mmCIF file with all atom_site columns, C-alpha atoms in Angstrom:
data_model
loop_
_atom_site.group_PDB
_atom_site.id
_atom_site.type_symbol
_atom_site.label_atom_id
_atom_site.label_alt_id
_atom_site.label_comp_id
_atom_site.label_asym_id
_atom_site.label_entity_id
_atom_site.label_seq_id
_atom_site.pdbx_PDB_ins_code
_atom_site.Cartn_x
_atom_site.Cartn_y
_atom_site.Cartn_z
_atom_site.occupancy
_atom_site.B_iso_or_equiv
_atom_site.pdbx_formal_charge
_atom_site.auth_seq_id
_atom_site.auth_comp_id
_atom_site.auth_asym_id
_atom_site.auth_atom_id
_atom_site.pdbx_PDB_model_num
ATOM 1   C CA . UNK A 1 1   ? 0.000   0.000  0.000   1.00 0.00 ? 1   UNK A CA 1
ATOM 2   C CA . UNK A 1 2   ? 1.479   3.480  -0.789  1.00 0.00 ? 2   UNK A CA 1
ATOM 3   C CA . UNK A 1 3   ? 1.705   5.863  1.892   1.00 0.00 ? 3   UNK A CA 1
ATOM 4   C CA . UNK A 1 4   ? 2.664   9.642  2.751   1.00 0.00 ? 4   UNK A CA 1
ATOM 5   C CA . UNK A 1 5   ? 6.705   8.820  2.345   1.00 0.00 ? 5   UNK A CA 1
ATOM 6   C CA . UNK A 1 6   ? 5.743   7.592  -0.578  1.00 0.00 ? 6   UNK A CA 1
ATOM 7   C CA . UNK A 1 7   ? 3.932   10.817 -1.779  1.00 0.00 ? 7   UNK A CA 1
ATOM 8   C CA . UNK A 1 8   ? 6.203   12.892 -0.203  1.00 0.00 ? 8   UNK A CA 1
ATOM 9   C CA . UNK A 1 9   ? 9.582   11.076 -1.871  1.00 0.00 ? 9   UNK A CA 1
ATOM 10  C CA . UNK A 1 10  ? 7.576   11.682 -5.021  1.00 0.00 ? 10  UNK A CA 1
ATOM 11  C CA . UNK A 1 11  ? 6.746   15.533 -4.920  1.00 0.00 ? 11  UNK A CA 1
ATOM 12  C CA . UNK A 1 12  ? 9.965   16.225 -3.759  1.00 0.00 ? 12  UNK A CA 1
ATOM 13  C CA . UNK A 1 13  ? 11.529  14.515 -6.680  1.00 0.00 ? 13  UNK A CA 1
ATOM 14  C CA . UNK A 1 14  ? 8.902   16.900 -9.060  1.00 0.00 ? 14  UNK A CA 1
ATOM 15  C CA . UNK A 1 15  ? 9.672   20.196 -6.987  1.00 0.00 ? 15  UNK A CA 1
ATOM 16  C CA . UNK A 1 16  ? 6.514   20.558 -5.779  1.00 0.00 ? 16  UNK A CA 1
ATOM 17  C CA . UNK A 1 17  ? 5.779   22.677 -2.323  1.00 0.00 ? 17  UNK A CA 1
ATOM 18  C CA . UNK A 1 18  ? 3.388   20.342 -0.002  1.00 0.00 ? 18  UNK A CA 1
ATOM 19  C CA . UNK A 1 19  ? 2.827   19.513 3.594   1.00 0.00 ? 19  UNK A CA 1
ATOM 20  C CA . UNK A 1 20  ? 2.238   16.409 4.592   1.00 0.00 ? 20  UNK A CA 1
ATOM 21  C CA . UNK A 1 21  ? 0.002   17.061 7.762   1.00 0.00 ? 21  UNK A CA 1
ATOM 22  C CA . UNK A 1 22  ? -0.409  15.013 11.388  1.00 0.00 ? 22  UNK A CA 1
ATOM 23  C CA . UNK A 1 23  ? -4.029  15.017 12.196  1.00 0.00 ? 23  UNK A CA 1
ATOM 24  C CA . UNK A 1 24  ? -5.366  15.193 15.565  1.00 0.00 ? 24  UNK A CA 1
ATOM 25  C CA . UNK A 1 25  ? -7.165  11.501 15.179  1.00 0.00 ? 25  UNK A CA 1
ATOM 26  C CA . UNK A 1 26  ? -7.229  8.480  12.922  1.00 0.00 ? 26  UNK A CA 1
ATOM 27  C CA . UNK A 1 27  ? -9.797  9.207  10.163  1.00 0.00 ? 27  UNK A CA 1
ATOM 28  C CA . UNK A 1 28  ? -11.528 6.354  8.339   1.00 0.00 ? 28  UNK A CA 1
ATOM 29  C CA . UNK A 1 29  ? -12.496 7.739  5.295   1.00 0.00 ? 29  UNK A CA 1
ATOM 30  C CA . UNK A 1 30  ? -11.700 11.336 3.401   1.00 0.00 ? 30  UNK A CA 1
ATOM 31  C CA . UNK A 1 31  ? -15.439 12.571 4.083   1.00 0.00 ? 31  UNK A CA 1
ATOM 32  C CA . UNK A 1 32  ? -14.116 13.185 7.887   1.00 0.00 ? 32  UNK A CA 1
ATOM 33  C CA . UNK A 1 33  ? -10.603 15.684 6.810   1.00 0.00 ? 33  UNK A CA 1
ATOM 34  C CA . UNK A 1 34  ? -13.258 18.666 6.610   1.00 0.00 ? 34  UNK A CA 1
ATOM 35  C CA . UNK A 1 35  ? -14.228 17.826 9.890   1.00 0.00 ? 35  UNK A CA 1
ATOM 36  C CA . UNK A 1 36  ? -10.331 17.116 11.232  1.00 0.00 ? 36  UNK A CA 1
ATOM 37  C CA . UNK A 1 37  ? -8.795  20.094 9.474   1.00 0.00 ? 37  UNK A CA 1
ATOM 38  C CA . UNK A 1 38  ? -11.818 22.773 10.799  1.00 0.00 ? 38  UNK A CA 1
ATOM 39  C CA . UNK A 1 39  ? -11.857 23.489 6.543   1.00 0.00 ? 39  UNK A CA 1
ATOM 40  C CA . UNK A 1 40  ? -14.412 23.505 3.693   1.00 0.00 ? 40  UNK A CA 1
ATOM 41  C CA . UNK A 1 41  ? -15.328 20.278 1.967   1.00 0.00 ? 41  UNK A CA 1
ATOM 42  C CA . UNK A 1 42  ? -14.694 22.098 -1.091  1.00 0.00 ? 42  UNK A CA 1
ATOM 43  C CA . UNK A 1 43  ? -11.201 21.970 -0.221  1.00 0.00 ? 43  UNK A CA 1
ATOM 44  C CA . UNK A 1 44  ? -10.632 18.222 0.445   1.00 0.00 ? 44  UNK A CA 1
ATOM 45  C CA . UNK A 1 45  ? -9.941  16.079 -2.227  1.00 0.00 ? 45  UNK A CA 1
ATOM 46  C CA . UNK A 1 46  ? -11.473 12.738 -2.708  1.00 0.00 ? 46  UNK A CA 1
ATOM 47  C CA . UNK A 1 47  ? -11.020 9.784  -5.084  1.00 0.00 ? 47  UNK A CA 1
ATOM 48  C CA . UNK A 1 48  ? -14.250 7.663  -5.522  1.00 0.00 ? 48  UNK A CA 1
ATOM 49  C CA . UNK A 1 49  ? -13.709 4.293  -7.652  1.00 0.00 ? 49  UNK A CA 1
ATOM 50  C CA . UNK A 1 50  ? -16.841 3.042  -9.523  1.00 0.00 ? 50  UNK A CA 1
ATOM 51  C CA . UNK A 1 51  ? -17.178 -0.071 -11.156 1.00 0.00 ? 51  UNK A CA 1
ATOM 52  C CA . UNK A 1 52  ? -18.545 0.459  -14.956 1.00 0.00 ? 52  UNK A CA 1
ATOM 53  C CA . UNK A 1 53  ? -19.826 -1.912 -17.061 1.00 0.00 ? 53  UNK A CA 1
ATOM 54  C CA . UNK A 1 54  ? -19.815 -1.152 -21.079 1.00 0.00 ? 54  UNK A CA 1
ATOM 55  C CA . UNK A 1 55  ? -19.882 -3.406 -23.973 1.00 0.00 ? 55  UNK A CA 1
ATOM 56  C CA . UNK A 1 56  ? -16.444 -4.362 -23.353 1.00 0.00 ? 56  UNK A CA 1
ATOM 57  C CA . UNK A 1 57  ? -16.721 -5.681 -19.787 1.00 0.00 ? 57  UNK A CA 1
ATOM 58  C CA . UNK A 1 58  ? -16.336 -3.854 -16.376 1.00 0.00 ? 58  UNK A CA 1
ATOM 59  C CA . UNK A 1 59  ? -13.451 -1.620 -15.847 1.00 0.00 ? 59  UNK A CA 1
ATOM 60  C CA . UNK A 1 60  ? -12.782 0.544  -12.983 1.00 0.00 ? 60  UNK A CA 1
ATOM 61  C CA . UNK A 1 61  ? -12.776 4.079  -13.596 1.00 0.00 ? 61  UNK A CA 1
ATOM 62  C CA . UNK A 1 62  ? -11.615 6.853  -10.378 1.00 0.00 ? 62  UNK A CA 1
ATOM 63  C CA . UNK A 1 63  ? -13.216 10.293 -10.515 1.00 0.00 ? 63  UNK A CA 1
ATOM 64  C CA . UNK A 1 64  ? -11.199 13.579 -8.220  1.00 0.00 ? 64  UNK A CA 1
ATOM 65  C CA . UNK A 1 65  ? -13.382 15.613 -7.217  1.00 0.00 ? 65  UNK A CA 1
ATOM 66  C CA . UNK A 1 66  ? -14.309 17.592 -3.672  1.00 0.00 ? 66  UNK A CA 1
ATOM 67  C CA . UNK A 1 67  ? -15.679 16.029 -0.625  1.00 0.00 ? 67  UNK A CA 1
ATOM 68  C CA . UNK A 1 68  ? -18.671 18.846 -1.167  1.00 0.00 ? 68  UNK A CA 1
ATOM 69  C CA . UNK A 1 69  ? -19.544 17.672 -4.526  1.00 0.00 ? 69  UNK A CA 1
ATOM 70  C CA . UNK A 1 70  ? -19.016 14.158 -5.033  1.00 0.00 ? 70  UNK A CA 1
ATOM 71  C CA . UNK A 1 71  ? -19.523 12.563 -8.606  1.00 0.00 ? 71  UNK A CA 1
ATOM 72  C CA . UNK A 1 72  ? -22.857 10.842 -9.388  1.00 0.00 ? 72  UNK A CA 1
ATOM 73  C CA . UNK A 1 73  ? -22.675 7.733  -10.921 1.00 0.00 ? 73  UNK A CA 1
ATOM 74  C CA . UNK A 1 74  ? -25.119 8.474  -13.454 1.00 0.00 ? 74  UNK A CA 1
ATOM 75  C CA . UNK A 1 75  ? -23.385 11.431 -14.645 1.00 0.00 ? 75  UNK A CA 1
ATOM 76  C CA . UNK A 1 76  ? -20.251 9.130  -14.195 1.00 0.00 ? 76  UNK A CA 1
ATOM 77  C CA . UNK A 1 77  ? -21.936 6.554  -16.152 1.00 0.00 ? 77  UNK A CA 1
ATOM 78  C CA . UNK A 1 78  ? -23.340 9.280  -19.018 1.00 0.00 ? 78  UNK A CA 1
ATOM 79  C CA . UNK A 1 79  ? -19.556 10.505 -19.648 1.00 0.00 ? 79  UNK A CA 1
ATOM 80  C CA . UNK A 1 80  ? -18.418 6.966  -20.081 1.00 0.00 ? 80  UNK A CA 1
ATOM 81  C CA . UNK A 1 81  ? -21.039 5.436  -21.814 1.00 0.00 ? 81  UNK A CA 1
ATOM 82  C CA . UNK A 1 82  ? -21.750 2.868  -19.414 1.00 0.00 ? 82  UNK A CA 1
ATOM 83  C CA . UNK A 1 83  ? -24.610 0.452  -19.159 1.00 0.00 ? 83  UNK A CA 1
ATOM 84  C CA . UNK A 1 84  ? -24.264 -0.085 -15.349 1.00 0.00 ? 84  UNK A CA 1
ATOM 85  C CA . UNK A 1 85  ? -21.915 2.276  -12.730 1.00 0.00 ? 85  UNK A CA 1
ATOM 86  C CA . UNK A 1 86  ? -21.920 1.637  -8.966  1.00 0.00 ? 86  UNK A CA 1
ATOM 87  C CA . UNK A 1 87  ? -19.217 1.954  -6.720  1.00 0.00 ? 87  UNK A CA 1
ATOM 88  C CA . UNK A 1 88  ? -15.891 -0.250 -6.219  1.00 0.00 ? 88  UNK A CA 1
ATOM 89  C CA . UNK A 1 89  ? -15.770 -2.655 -3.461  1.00 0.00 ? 89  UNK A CA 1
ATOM 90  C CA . UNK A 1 90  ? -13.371 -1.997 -0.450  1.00 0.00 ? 90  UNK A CA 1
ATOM 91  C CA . UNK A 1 91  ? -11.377 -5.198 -2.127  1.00 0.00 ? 91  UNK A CA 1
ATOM 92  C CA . UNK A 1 92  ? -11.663 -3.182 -5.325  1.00 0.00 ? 92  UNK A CA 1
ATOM 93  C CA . UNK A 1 93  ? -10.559 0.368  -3.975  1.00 0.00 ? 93  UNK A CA 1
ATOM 94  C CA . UNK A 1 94  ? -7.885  -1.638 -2.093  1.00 0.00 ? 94  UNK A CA 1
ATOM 95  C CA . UNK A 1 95  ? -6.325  -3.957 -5.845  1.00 0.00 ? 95  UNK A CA 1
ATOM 96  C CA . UNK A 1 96  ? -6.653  -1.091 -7.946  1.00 0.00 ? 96  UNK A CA 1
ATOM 97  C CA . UNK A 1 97  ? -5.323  2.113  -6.570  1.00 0.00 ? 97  UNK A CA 1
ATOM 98  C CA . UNK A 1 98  ? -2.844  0.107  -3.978  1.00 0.00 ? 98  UNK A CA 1
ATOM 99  C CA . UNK A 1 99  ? -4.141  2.631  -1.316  1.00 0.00 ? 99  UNK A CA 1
ATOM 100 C CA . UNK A 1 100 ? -6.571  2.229  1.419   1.00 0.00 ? 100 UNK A CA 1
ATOM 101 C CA . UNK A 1 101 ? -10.210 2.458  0.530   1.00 0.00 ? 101 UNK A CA 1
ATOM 102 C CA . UNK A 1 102 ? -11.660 5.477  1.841   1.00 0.00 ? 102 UNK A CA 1
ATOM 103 C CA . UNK A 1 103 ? -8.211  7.038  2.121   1.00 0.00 ? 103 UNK A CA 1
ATOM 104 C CA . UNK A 1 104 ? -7.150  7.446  -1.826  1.00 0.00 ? 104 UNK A CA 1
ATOM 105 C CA . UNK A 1 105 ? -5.020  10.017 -2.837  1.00 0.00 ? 105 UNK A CA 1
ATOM 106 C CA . UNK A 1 106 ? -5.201  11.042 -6.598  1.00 0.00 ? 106 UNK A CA 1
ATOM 107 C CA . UNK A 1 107 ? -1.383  10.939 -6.705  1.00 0.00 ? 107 UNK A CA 1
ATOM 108 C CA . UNK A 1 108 ? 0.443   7.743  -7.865  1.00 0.00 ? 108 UNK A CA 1
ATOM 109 C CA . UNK A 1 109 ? -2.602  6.247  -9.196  1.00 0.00 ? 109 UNK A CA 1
ATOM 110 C CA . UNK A 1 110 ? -1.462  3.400  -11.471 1.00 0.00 ? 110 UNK A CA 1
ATOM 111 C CA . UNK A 1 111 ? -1.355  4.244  -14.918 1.00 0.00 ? 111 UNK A CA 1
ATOM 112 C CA . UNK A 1 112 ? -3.619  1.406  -16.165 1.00 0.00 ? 112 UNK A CA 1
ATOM 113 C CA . UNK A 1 113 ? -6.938  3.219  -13.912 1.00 0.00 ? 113 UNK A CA 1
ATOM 114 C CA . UNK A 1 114 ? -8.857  5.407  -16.176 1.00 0.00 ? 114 UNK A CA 1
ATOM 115 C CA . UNK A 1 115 ? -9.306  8.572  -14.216 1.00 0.00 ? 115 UNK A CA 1
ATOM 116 C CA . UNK A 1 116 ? -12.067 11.568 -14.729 1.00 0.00 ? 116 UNK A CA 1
ATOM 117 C CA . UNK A 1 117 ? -10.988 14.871 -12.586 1.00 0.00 ? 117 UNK A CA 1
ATOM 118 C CA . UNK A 1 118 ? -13.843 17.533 -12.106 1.00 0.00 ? 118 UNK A CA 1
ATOM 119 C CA . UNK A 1 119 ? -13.596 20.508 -13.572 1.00 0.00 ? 119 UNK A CA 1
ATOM 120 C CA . UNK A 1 120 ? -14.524 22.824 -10.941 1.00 0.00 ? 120 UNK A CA 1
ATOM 121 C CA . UNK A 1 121 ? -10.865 21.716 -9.103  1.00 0.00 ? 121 UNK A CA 1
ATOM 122 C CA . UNK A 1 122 ? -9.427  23.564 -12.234 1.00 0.00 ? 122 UNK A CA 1
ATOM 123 C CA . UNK A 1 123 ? -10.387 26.307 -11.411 1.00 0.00 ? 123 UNK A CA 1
ATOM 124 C CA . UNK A 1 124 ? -8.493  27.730 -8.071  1.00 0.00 ? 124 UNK A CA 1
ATOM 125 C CA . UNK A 1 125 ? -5.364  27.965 -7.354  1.00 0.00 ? 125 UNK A CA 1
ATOM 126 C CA . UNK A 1 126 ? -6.246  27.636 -3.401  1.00 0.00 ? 126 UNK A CA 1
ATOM 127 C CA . UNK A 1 127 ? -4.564  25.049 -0.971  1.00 0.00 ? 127 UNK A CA 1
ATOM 128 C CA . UNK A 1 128 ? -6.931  21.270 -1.173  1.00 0.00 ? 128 UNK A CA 1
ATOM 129 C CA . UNK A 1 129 ? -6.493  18.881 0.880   1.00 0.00 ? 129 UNK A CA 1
ATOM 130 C CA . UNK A 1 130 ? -6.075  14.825 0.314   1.00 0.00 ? 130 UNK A CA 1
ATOM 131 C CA . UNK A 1 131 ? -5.590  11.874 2.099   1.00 0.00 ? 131 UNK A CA 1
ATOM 132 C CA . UNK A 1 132 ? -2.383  10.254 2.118   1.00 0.00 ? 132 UNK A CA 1
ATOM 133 C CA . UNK A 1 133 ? -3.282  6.079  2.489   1.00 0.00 ? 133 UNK A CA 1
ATOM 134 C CA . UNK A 1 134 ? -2.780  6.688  6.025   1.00 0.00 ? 134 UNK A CA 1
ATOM 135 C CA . UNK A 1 135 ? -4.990  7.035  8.974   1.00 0.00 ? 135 UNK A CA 1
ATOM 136 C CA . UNK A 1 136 ? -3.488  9.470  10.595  1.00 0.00 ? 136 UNK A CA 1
ATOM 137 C CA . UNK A 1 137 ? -2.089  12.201 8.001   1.00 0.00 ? 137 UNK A CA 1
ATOM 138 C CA . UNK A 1 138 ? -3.171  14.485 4.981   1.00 0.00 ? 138 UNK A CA 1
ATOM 139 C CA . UNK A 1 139 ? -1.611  16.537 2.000   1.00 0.00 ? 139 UNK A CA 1
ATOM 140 C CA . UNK A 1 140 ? -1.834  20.481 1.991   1.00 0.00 ? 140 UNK A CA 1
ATOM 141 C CA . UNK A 1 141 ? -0.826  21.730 -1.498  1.00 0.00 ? 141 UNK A CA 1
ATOM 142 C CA . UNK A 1 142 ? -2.311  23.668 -3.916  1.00 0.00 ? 142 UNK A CA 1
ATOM 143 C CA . UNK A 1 143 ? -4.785  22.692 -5.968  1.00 0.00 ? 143 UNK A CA 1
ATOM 144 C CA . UNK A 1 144 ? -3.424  23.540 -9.563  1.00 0.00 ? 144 UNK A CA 1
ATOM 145 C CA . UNK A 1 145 ? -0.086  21.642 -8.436  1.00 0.00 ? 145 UNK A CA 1
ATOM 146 C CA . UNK A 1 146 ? -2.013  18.921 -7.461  1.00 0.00 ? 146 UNK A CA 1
ATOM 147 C CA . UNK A 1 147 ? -3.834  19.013 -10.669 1.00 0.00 ? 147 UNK A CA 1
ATOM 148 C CA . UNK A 1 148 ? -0.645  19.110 -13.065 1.00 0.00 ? 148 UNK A CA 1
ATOM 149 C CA . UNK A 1 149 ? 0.490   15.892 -11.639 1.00 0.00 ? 149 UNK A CA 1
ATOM 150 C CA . UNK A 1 150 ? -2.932  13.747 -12.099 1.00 0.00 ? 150 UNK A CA 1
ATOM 151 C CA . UNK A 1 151 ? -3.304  11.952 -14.832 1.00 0.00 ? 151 UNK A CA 1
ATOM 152 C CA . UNK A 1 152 ? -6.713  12.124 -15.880 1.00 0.00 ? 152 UNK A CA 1
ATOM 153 C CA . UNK A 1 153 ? -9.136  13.650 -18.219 1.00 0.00 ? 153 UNK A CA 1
ATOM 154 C CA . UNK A 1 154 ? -11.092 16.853 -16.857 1.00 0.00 ? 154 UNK A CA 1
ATOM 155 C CA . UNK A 1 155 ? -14.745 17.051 -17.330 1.00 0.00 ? 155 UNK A CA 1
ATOM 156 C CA . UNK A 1 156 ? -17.789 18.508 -16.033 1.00 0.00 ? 156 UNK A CA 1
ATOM 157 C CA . UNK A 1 157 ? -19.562 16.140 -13.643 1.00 0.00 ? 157 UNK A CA 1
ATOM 158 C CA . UNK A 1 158 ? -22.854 18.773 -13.388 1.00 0.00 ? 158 UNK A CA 1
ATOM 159 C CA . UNK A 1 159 ? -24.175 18.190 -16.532 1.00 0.00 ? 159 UNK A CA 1
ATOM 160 C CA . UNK A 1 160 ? -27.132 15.885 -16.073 1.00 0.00 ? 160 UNK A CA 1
ATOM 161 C CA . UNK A 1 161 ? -26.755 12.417 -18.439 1.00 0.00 ? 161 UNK A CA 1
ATOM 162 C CA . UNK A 1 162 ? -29.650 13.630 -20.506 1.00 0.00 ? 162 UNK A CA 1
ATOM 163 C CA . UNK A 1 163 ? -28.073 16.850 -22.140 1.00 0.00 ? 163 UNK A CA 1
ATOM 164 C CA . UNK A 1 164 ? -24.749 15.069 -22.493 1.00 0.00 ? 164 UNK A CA 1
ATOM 165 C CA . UNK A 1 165 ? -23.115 12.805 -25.262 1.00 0.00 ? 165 UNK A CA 1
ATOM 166 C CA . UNK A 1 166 ? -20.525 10.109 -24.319 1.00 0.00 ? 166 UNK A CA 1
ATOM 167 C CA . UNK A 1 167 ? -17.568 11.309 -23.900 1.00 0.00 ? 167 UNK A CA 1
ATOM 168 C CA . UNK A 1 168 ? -14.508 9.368  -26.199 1.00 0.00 ? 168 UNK A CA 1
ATOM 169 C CA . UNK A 1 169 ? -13.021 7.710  -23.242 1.00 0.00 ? 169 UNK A CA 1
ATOM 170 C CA . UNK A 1 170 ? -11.055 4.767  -23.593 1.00 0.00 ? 170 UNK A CA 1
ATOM 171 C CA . UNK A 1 171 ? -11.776 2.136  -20.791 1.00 0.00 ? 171 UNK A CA 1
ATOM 172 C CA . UNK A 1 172 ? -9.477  -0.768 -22.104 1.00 0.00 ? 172 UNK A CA 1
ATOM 173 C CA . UNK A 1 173 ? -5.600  -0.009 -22.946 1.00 0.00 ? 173 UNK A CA 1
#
């Protein structure tokens, strides 16, 4: 499982300012780092795995976006053009991103994951917030840093699936 060395070791090797932060308590799952940090959801950064199932089979696909305005698999499921979207298992979560479900950062994701960043997180430049793997600490860095170094496709996840086309997104490699 990757960790907040293993973050760290990484930005510093990009030259990217971050914290890694101690939190007060063991959190469980990224929904509670508003709550730990006294900050706005809108500044915590979550990954949420889904399971989608398309012609080809079922893939997982990860979606970044805030604590405040998590994805909906239906939009999730419009972009892709899936037949069926729910989310991951916890044994999913766990195979596929190597973190801790619950606690996923959108760093070091591996590079076979399809991933689908919100568009809204492009658009500040203000500190986020994002687990780390671990129970017990958090990144601080700034949002369009953070950003640069996901790989992922950015799209709106507010347009209902009704007044939107499938999006061109490869699922298999």
């Amino acid at each position: 499982m990757k960790d907040a060395l293993a973050i760290h070791r990484w930005l510093l090797a990009h030259q990217v300012h971050h914290e890694i932060v101690r939190l007060p308590r063991a959190m469980t799952s990224v929904r509670e780092l508003p709550d730990l940090l006294s900050v706005s959801p809108a500044t915590c950064v979550e990954v949420t795995v889904f399971e989608v199932t398309t012609r080809i089979g079922r893939e997982p696909v990860a979606v970044v976006s805030t604590v405040g305005t998590p994805p909906a698999s239906g939009v999730v499921g419009g972009i892709v053009g899936a037949r069926r979207v729910r989310p991951a298992t916890t044994f999913a979560v766990n195979s596929v991103t190597d973190y801790a479900a619950g606690l996923v950062c959108p760093l070091l994701l591996p590079e076979s994951l399809p991933v689908l960043v919100d568009e809204r997180l492009s658009r500040t430049t203000q500190v986020v917030h994002t687990p780390t793997g671990e129970r017990r600490t958090a990144l601080r860095i700034r949002a369009d840093h953070l950003l640069a170094l996901v790989p992922g496709k950015t799209i709106g996840l507010v347009q209902s699936r009704s007044r939107r086309e499938p999006a061109t997104f490869p699922l298999a490699g």
